[in-house]
Amino acid sequence: MTRIFSGIKPTGHLTLGNYLGAVRRWVEVDQHRADALFSVVDLHALTVEHDPARVRRLSRQAATLLLASGLDPERCVLFVQSHVDEHARLSYLMECTATDGEMRRMVQYKEKSVRAREAGQSVRLSLLTYPALMAADILAYGTDEVPVGEDQTQHVELTRDLAVRFNQRYGHVFTVPKATHPAVAARVMDLQDPTSKMGKSHDSGAGIVYLLDEAEAVRRKVLRAVTDSGREVVYDREASPGVANLLDVLAAATGGEPGALAGAYDSYGALKKDTAEAVVELLRPVRERHAELAADPGYVDGVLRAGAERARGMARPVVDAAYRAVGLLPAG
C-alpha cells in the first residue's frame, strides 16, 4: 500500500488556506487510499524566535483541529514529531549526507534569514539545516508520496537526492519519495493581499480566515476582501487576482468550478456575500467538533500517545538500518 507522510508546523493558528490546501485532502482522500502518517512537526517551529508556551499551545491546537477536521486515528497515524526520537536521530545522518551548498540554495532559508536579519534577530543554524530534518521526517517511514504545496517542492527534491546518495554510498536503506500536489484551491491567497499566500504567521490577520474564527469574523474578513479596479466578475488570476481568489475559495467550498461560477455574478458584493456564507458553513462543523475535543484533552492525549507509538514502530527499524549502514556500532 502507498505510504504518505505530511506534516504541519505549529507556528500559528491554522487557516482556511491550510484546510483547503492540505487538510481537507488528507481527510477526504489520503487517509482512505494510503497508509498515511500526519504529524504536528513541532521541532520545525524552533528554527526561529519563538515562545515555548505558544509552541506547546499551538501544537495541541493543531492536533485537535486535525481530528476535528476528520482525520480518523483508526485509519491514519496522527502524532507529534518530537514524541518520536527517530526524527532527530536520522536528521543528523541527513546532515552528514547533505552539503553546505545544498542547504544554502534552499529558497526558504534565503527568505527567512533575510527577514530575521531585518528584524534584528540572529539566524539560527537550525534554519539552515532544517531541510535535513524534513528529509528525516519523510525517509524514516519509507514514504512513497509527500503531499505538499509548491513552496515545499524544493525540499522534497532535496530529500530524493539525499535518499539516492545515501543508498549509493551505504547500500539501499531508503525509499525515494515523490512530491504530489493537490488539484483545486491548493493555494488560497490572503484576502487583503491576493498576490501572497494566506499564511498562518503573517503579522496582520485582516486577510486571513482562521479555522477557529467565529462566523461573524469570517463574514467580516471576506466582505472586506480586496477585489480589483474593474467591475466585471471574471476569473483571471493575472488581471483580477482578488476576484479570482474569491472564486477559488467559493469553488472549493461549494464544489463548483471558478470560471463557471464567475458567470453567475454581476457584482463583487454578491460574490463576497456568497463566498462568506459558504466559508462559514464549511468551517462550522470543524469549529463545533474542535470545541467538543478541546473539552476532552485526555482523548487527544491518548490519540497522540498511540500515534507516536505506532510511528516509532515504523521508523525505528529504518533508522536503525541507516545507523548500521553508515558504520555506527549497534547499542547493546
CSV table of C-alpha atoms in Angstrom, one decimal:
chain,number,residue,atom,x,y,z
A,1,MET,CA,0.0,0.0,0.0
A,2,THR,CA,1.3,3.5,-0.8
A,3,ARG,CA,2.7,5.3,2.2
A,4,ILE,CA,2.1,9.0,2.7
A,5,PHE,CA,3.7,11.4,5.2
A,6,SER,CA,2.8,15.0,5.6
A,7,GLY,CA,3.2,17.5,8.5
A,8,ILE,CA,2.0,20.9,9.7
A,9,LYS,CA,4.1,23.4,11.7
A,10,PRO,CA,2.6,24.8,14.9
A,11,THR,CA,3.9,28.4,14.1
A,12,GLY,CA,0.4,30.0,14.0
A,13,HIS,CA,-3.3,29.2,14.1
A,14,LEU,CA,-4.4,27.0,11.2
A,15,THR,CA,-6.1,28.9,8.4
A,16,LEU,CA,-8.6,28.3,5.6
A,17,GLY,CA,-5.6,28.1,3.4
A,18,ASN,CA,-4.2,25.2,5.4
A,19,TYR,CA,-7.6,23.5,5.3
A,20,LEU,CA,-8.4,23.8,1.6
A,21,GLY,CA,-4.8,23.4,0.5
A,22,ALA,CA,-3.9,20.3,2.5
A,23,VAL,CA,-6.0,19.2,5.5
A,24,ARG,CA,-9.3,18.5,3.6
A,25,ARG,CA,-7.4,16.3,1.1
A,26,TRP,CA,-5.8,14.4,3.9
A,27,VAL,CA,-9.3,13.8,5.4
A,28,GLU,CA,-11.3,13.1,2.2
A,29,VAL,CA,-8.7,11.3,0.1
A,30,ASP,CA,-5.3,10.4,1.6
A,31,GLN,CA,-6.2,8.6,4.8
A,32,HIS,CA,-8.6,6.3,2.8
A,33,ARG,CA,-6.3,5.5,-0.1
A,34,ALA,CA,-3.0,5.0,1.6
A,35,ASP,CA,-1.0,4.1,4.7
A,36,ALA,CA,-0.9,7.6,5.9
A,37,LEU,CA,1.0,9.4,8.6
A,38,PHE,CA,0.3,13.0,9.6
A,39,SER,CA,2.5,14.9,12.1
A,40,VAL,CA,2.5,18.2,14.0
A,41,VAL,CA,6.1,18.9,13.2
A,42,ASP,CA,6.9,20.9,16.3
A,43,LEU,CA,10.7,20.7,16.0
A,44,HIS,CA,10.5,22.8,12.9
A,45,ALA,CA,8.9,25.6,14.9
A,46,LEU,CA,12.2,26.0,16.8
A,47,THR,CA,14.2,27.3,13.8
A,48,VAL,CA,13.1,30.9,14.5
A,49,GLU,CA,12.4,33.1,17.6
A,50,HIS,CA,9.5,31.5,19.5
A,51,ASP,CA,7.6,31.5,22.7
A,52,PRO,CA,7.8,28.0,24.3
A,53,ALA,CA,4.3,28.2,25.8
A,54,ARG,CA,2.9,29.3,22.5
A,55,VAL,CA,4.5,26.4,20.6
A,56,ARG,CA,3.0,23.9,23.1
A,57,ARG,CA,-0.4,25.5,22.9
A,58,LEU,CA,-0.4,25.7,19.1
A,59,SER,CA,0.8,22.1,18.8
A,60,ARG,CA,-2.1,20.8,20.9
A,61,GLN,CA,-4.5,23.1,19.0
A,62,ALA,CA,-3.2,21.8,15.6
A,63,ALA,CA,-3.6,18.2,16.6
A,64,THR,CA,-7.1,18.9,17.9
A,65,LEU,CA,-8.1,20.7,14.7
A,66,LEU,CA,-6.8,17.8,12.5
A,67,LEU,CA,-9.0,15.5,14.5
A,68,ALA,CA,-11.9,17.9,14.3
A,69,SER,CA,-11.4,18.2,10.5
A,70,GLY,CA,-11.9,14.4,10.2
A,71,LEU,CA,-8.6,12.6,10.5
A,72,ASP,CA,-9.5,9.2,11.9
A,73,PRO,CA,-6.9,7.6,14.2
A,74,GLU,CA,-8.3,4.2,13.2
A,75,ARG,CA,-7.4,5.0,9.5
A,76,CYS,CA,-4.2,7.0,9.8
A,77,VAL,CA,-1.4,7.8,12.3
A,78,LEU,CA,-1.5,11.2,13.9
A,79,PHE,CA,1.4,12.2,16.2
A,80,VAL,CA,3.7,14.9,17.3
A,81,GLN,CA,7.1,14.9,15.8
A,82,SER,CA,9.1,15.4,19.0
A,83,HIS,CA,7.4,12.4,20.5
A,84,VAL,CA,9.3,10.1,18.1
A,85,ASP,CA,13.1,10.3,18.7
A,86,GLU,CA,13.9,8.7,15.4
A,87,HIS,CA,13.3,12.1,13.6
A,88,ALA,CA,16.2,13.7,15.5
A,89,ARG,CA,18.4,10.6,15.2
A,90,LEU,CA,18.0,10.4,11.4
A,91,SER,CA,18.3,14.2,11.0
A,92,TYR,CA,22.0,14.1,11.9
A,93,LEU,CA,22.7,11.4,9.3
A,94,MET,CA,20.9,13.5,6.7
A,95,GLU,CA,23.2,16.5,7.7
A,96,CYS,CA,26.1,14.2,7.2
A,97,THR,CA,24.8,13.3,3.7
A,98,ALA,CA,23.9,16.8,2.5
A,99,THR,CA,26.3,19.5,1.5
A,100,ASP,CA,26.6,23.1,2.7
A,101,GLY,CA,25.8,24.3,-0.8
A,102,GLU,CA,22.6,22.4,-1.0
A,103,MET,CA,21.4,23.9,2.3
A,104,ARG,CA,22.2,27.4,1.3
A,105,ARG,CA,20.4,27.1,-2.0
A,106,MET,CA,17.1,26.5,-0.3
A,107,VAL,CA,14.7,29.4,-1.2
A,108,GLN,CA,13.0,29.4,2.2
A,109,TYR,CA,16.4,29.7,4.0
A,110,LYS,CA,17.3,32.7,1.9
A,111,GLU,CA,13.9,34.4,2.5
A,112,LYS,CA,13.6,33.6,6.2
A,113,SER,CA,17.2,34.5,7.0
A,114,VAL,CA,16.8,37.9,5.4
A,115,ARG,CA,13.6,38.5,7.4
A,116,ALA,CA,15.3,37.5,10.6
A,117,ARG,CA,18.2,39.9,10.0
A,118,GLU,CA,15.8,42.7,9.1
A,119,ALA,CA,14.0,42.1,12.4
A,120,GLY,CA,17.3,42.4,14.2
A,121,GLN,CA,17.4,38.7,15.1
A,122,SER,CA,20.2,36.2,14.8
A,123,VAL,CA,19.8,33.5,12.2
A,124,ARG,CA,19.8,30.1,13.9
A,125,LEU,CA,21.8,27.2,12.4
A,126,SER,CA,18.7,25.1,12.5
A,127,LEU,CA,17.1,27.4,9.9
A,128,LEU,CA,19.9,26.4,7.5
A,129,THR,CA,19.8,22.7,8.4
A,130,TYR,CA,16.1,22.1,8.8
A,131,PRO,CA,15.7,20.6,5.3
A,132,ALA,CA,17.8,17.7,6.7
A,133,LEU,CA,15.3,17.2,9.5
A,134,MET,CA,12.4,17.4,6.9
A,135,ALA,CA,14.2,14.7,4.9
A,136,ALA,CA,14.4,12.6,8.0
A,137,ASP,CA,10.7,13.1,8.7
A,138,ILE,CA,9.9,11.7,5.3
A,139,LEU,CA,12.6,9.0,4.9
A,140,ALA,CA,12.1,7.4,8.4
A,141,TYR,CA,8.8,5.9,7.3
A,142,GLY,CA,9.6,4.5,3.9
A,143,THR,CA,7.4,7.2,2.5
A,144,ASP,CA,6.3,6.9,-1.2
A,145,GLU,CA,4.4,10.2,-1.5
A,146,VAL,CA,4.6,13.6,0.2
A,147,PRO,CA,1.5,15.9,-0.4
A,148,VAL,CA,3.0,19.4,-0.4
A,149,GLY,CA,2.4,22.9,-1.7
A,150,GLU,CA,4.6,24.4,-4.4
A,151,ASP,CA,6.7,26.2,-1.8
A,152,GLN,CA,7.9,22.8,-0.3
A,153,THR,CA,8.6,21.0,-3.6
A,154,GLN,CA,12.3,22.0,-3.4
A,155,HIS,CA,12.7,20.3,0.0
A,156,VAL,CA,11.1,17.1,-1.3
A,157,GLU,CA,13.5,17.2,-4.3
A,158,LEU,CA,16.4,17.5,-1.8
A,159,THR,CA,15.0,14.6,0.2
A,160,ARG,CA,15.0,12.5,-3.0
A,161,ASP,CA,18.6,13.5,-3.7
A,162,LEU,CA,19.7,12.6,-0.2
A,163,ALA,CA,18.0,9.2,-0.3
A,164,VAL,CA,19.6,8.3,-3.6
A,165,ARG,CA,23.0,9.5,-2.4
A,166,PHE,CA,22.8,7.6,0.9
A,167,ASN,CA,21.6,4.4,-0.9
A,168,GLN,CA,24.5,4.6,-3.4
A,169,ARG,CA,27.1,5.2,-0.7
A,170,TYR,CA,26.0,2.8,2.0
A,171,GLY,CA,23.6,0.3,0.5
A,172,HIS,CA,19.8,0.5,-0.1
A,173,VAL,CA,18.0,1.7,3.1
A,174,PHE,CA,15.6,4.4,2.0
A,175,THR,CA,12.6,4.6,-0.3
A,176,VAL,CA,12.9,7.5,-2.7
A,177,PRO,CA,9.7,9.6,-2.3
A,178,LYS,CA,7.9,11.9,-4.7
A,179,ALA,CA,6.0,15.1,-4.1
A,180,THR,CA,2.3,15.2,-5.0
A,181,HIS,CA,0.3,18.4,-5.5
A,182,PRO,CA,-3.4,18.7,-4.7
A,183,ALA,CA,-5.5,20.0,-7.6
A,184,VAL,CA,-8.1,22.6,-6.8
A,185,ALA,CA,-7.7,25.5,-4.2
A,186,ALA,CA,-4.2,24.3,-3.2
A,187,ARG,CA,-3.1,27.9,-2.9
A,188,VAL,CA,-5.5,30.2,-1.1
A,189,MET,CA,-4.4,33.8,-1.1
A,190,ASP,CA,-4.5,36.5,1.6
A,191,LEU,CA,-7.8,38.4,1.3
A,192,GLN,CA,-6.0,41.7,1.8
A,193,ASP,CA,-3.1,40.9,-0.5
A,194,PRO,CA,-4.2,38.4,-3.1
A,195,THR,CA,-0.7,38.1,-4.6
A,196,SER,CA,0.5,36.5,-1.3
A,197,LYS,CA,-0.4,33.1,0.1
A,198,MET,CA,-2.7,33.0,3.1
A,199,GLY,CA,-0.1,32.2,5.7
A,200,LYS,CA,-0.7,31.4,9.4
A,201,SER,CA,2.2,33.5,10.6
A,202,HIS,CA,1.5,36.9,8.9
A,203,ASP,CA,1.8,39.9,11.2
A,204,SER,CA,-1.7,41.1,10.3
A,205,GLY,CA,-4.6,38.7,10.4
A,206,ALA,CA,-7.0,41.0,8.5
A,207,GLY,CA,-6.8,38.9,5.3
A,208,ILE,CA,-6.5,35.5,7.0
A,209,VAL,CA,-9.5,33.3,7.9
A,210,TYR,CA,-8.6,31.1,10.8
A,211,LEU,CA,-10.3,27.8,11.3
A,212,LEU,CA,-11.4,28.9,14.8
A,213,ASP,CA,-12.7,32.3,13.7
A,214,GLU,CA,-16.3,33.0,14.8
A,215,ALA,CA,-18.8,33.2,12.0
A,216,GLU,CA,-19.1,37.0,12.2
A,217,ALA,CA,-15.3,37.4,12.0
A,218,VAL,CA,-15.3,35.2,8.9
A,219,ARG,CA,-18.0,37.2,7.2
A,220,ARG,CA,-16.3,40.5,8.1
A,221,LYS,CA,-12.9,39.4,6.6
A,222,VAL,CA,-14.5,38.0,3.4
A,223,LEU,CA,-16.7,41.1,2.9
A,224,ARG,CA,-13.7,43.4,3.3
A,225,ALA,CA,-11.6,41.3,0.8
A,226,VAL,CA,-9.6,43.3,-1.7
A,227,THR,CA,-11.0,42.9,-5.2
A,228,ASP,CA,-9.9,44.8,-8.3
A,229,SER,CA,-10.3,48.1,-10.1
A,230,GLY,CA,-12.8,46.8,-12.7
A,231,ARG,CA,-16.4,45.9,-12.1
A,232,GLU,CA,-16.8,42.7,-14.1
A,233,VAL,CA,-16.6,39.4,-12.3
A,234,VAL,CA,-14.1,37.3,-14.3
A,235,TYR,CA,-11.8,34.5,-13.4
A,236,ASP,CA,-8.4,35.9,-14.3
A,237,ARG,CA,-5.6,35.3,-11.8
A,238,GLU,CA,-3.2,37.8,-13.5
A,239,ALA,CA,-5.6,40.7,-14.2
A,240,SER,CA,-8.0,40.2,-11.3
A,241,PRO,CA,-6.2,38.3,-8.5
A,242,GLY,CA,-8.6,39.4,-5.8
A,243,VAL,CA,-11.8,38.3,-7.6
A,244,ALA,CA,-10.0,35.1,-8.8
A,245,ASN,CA,-9.1,34.3,-5.1
A,246,LEU,CA,-12.7,34.7,-4.0
A,247,LEU,CA,-13.9,32.5,-6.9
A,248,ASP,CA,-11.3,29.8,-6.0
A,249,VAL,CA,-12.5,29.8,-2.4
A,250,LEU,CA,-16.1,29.7,-3.3
A,251,ALA,CA,-15.5,26.9,-5.8
A,252,ALA,CA,-13.5,24.9,-3.2
A,253,ALA,CA,-16.2,25.4,-0.5
A,254,THR,CA,-19.2,24.5,-2.8
A,255,GLY,CA,-17.7,22.0,-5.3
A,256,GLY,CA,-18.1,24.4,-8.2
A,257,GLU,CA,-15.7,25.5,-10.9
A,258,PRO,CA,-14.2,29.0,-10.6
A,259,GLY,CA,-14.7,30.0,-14.2
A,260,ALA,CA,-18.2,28.8,-14.4
A,261,LEU,CA,-19.1,30.5,-11.1
A,262,ALA,CA,-17.9,33.9,-12.3
A,263,GLY,CA,-20.7,33.9,-14.9
A,264,ALA,CA,-23.3,33.8,-12.1
A,265,TYR,CA,-22.3,37.2,-10.6
A,266,ASP,CA,-22.7,40.7,-11.9
A,267,SER,CA,-21.3,42.4,-8.8
A,268,TYR,CA,-18.4,42.0,-6.4
A,269,GLY,CA,-20.7,42.4,-3.4
A,270,ALA,CA,-22.9,39.4,-4.3
A,271,LEU,CA,-19.8,37.3,-4.8
A,272,LYS,CA,-18.3,38.3,-1.5
A,273,LYS,CA,-21.6,37.6,0.3
A,274,ASP,CA,-22.0,34.1,-1.1
A,275,THR,CA,-18.3,33.3,-0.5
A,276,ALA,CA,-18.6,34.4,3.1
A,277,GLU,CA,-21.6,32.2,3.8
A,278,ALA,CA,-20.0,29.3,2.0
A,279,VAL,CA,-16.9,29.6,4.2
A,280,VAL,CA,-18.9,29.9,7.4
A,281,GLU,CA,-20.8,26.7,6.6
A,282,LEU,CA,-17.7,24.9,5.5
A,283,LEU,CA,-15.9,25.6,8.8
A,284,ARG,CA,-18.9,25.3,11.1
A,285,PRO,CA,-18.6,21.5,11.8
A,286,VAL,CA,-14.9,21.9,12.3
A,287,ARG,CA,-15.3,24.5,14.9
A,288,GLU,CA,-18.1,22.6,16.7
A,289,ARG,CA,-16.1,19.3,16.7
A,290,HIS,CA,-13.0,21.2,17.9
A,291,ALA,CA,-15.0,22.6,20.9
A,292,GLU,CA,-16.0,19.0,21.8
A,293,LEU,CA,-12.5,17.7,21.6
A,294,ALA,CA,-11.0,20.6,23.4
A,295,ALA,CA,-13.3,19.8,26.3
A,296,ASP,CA,-11.8,16.3,26.4
A,297,PRO,CA,-8.0,16.7,26.4
A,298,GLY,CA,-7.5,13.2,27.7
A,299,TYR,CA,-8.8,11.8,24.5
A,300,VAL,CA,-6.5,13.9,22.3
A,301,ASP,CA,-3.5,13.0,24.5
A,302,GLY,CA,-4.4,9.3,24.1
A,303,VAL,CA,-4.6,9.6,20.3
A,304,LEU,CA,-1.2,11.4,20.2
A,305,ARG,CA,0.4,8.8,22.5
A,306,ALA,CA,-0.9,5.9,20.5
A,307,GLY,CA,0.1,7.6,17.2
A,308,ALA,CA,3.6,8.2,18.5
A,309,GLU,CA,3.9,4.5,19.5
A,310,ARG,CA,2.8,3.4,16.0
A,311,ALA,CA,5.1,5.9,14.3
A,312,ARG,CA,8.0,4.8,16.4
A,313,GLY,CA,7.4,1.2,15.5
A,314,MET,CA,7.5,2.1,11.8
A,315,ALA,CA,10.5,4.4,12.0
A,316,ARG,CA,12.9,2.6,14.4
A,317,PRO,CA,13.8,-0.3,12.0
A,318,VAL,CA,14.6,2.1,9.2
A,319,VAL,CA,16.7,4.4,11.3
A,320,ASP,CA,18.5,1.5,13.0
A,321,ALA,CA,19.3,0.2,9.5
A,322,ALA,CA,20.6,3.6,8.5
A,323,TYR,CA,22.8,3.7,11.6
A,324,ARG,CA,24.3,0.3,10.8
A,325,ALA,CA,24.8,1.2,7.1
A,326,VAL,CA,27.0,4.3,7.9
A,327,GLY,CA,29.2,2.2,10.2
A,328,LEU,CA,27.8,3.1,13.7
A,329,LEU,CA,28.3,0.4,16.3
A,330,PRO,CA,24.9,-1.1,17.4
A,331,ALA,CA,24.0,-0.5,21.0
A,332,GLY,CA,23.7,-3.4,23.3
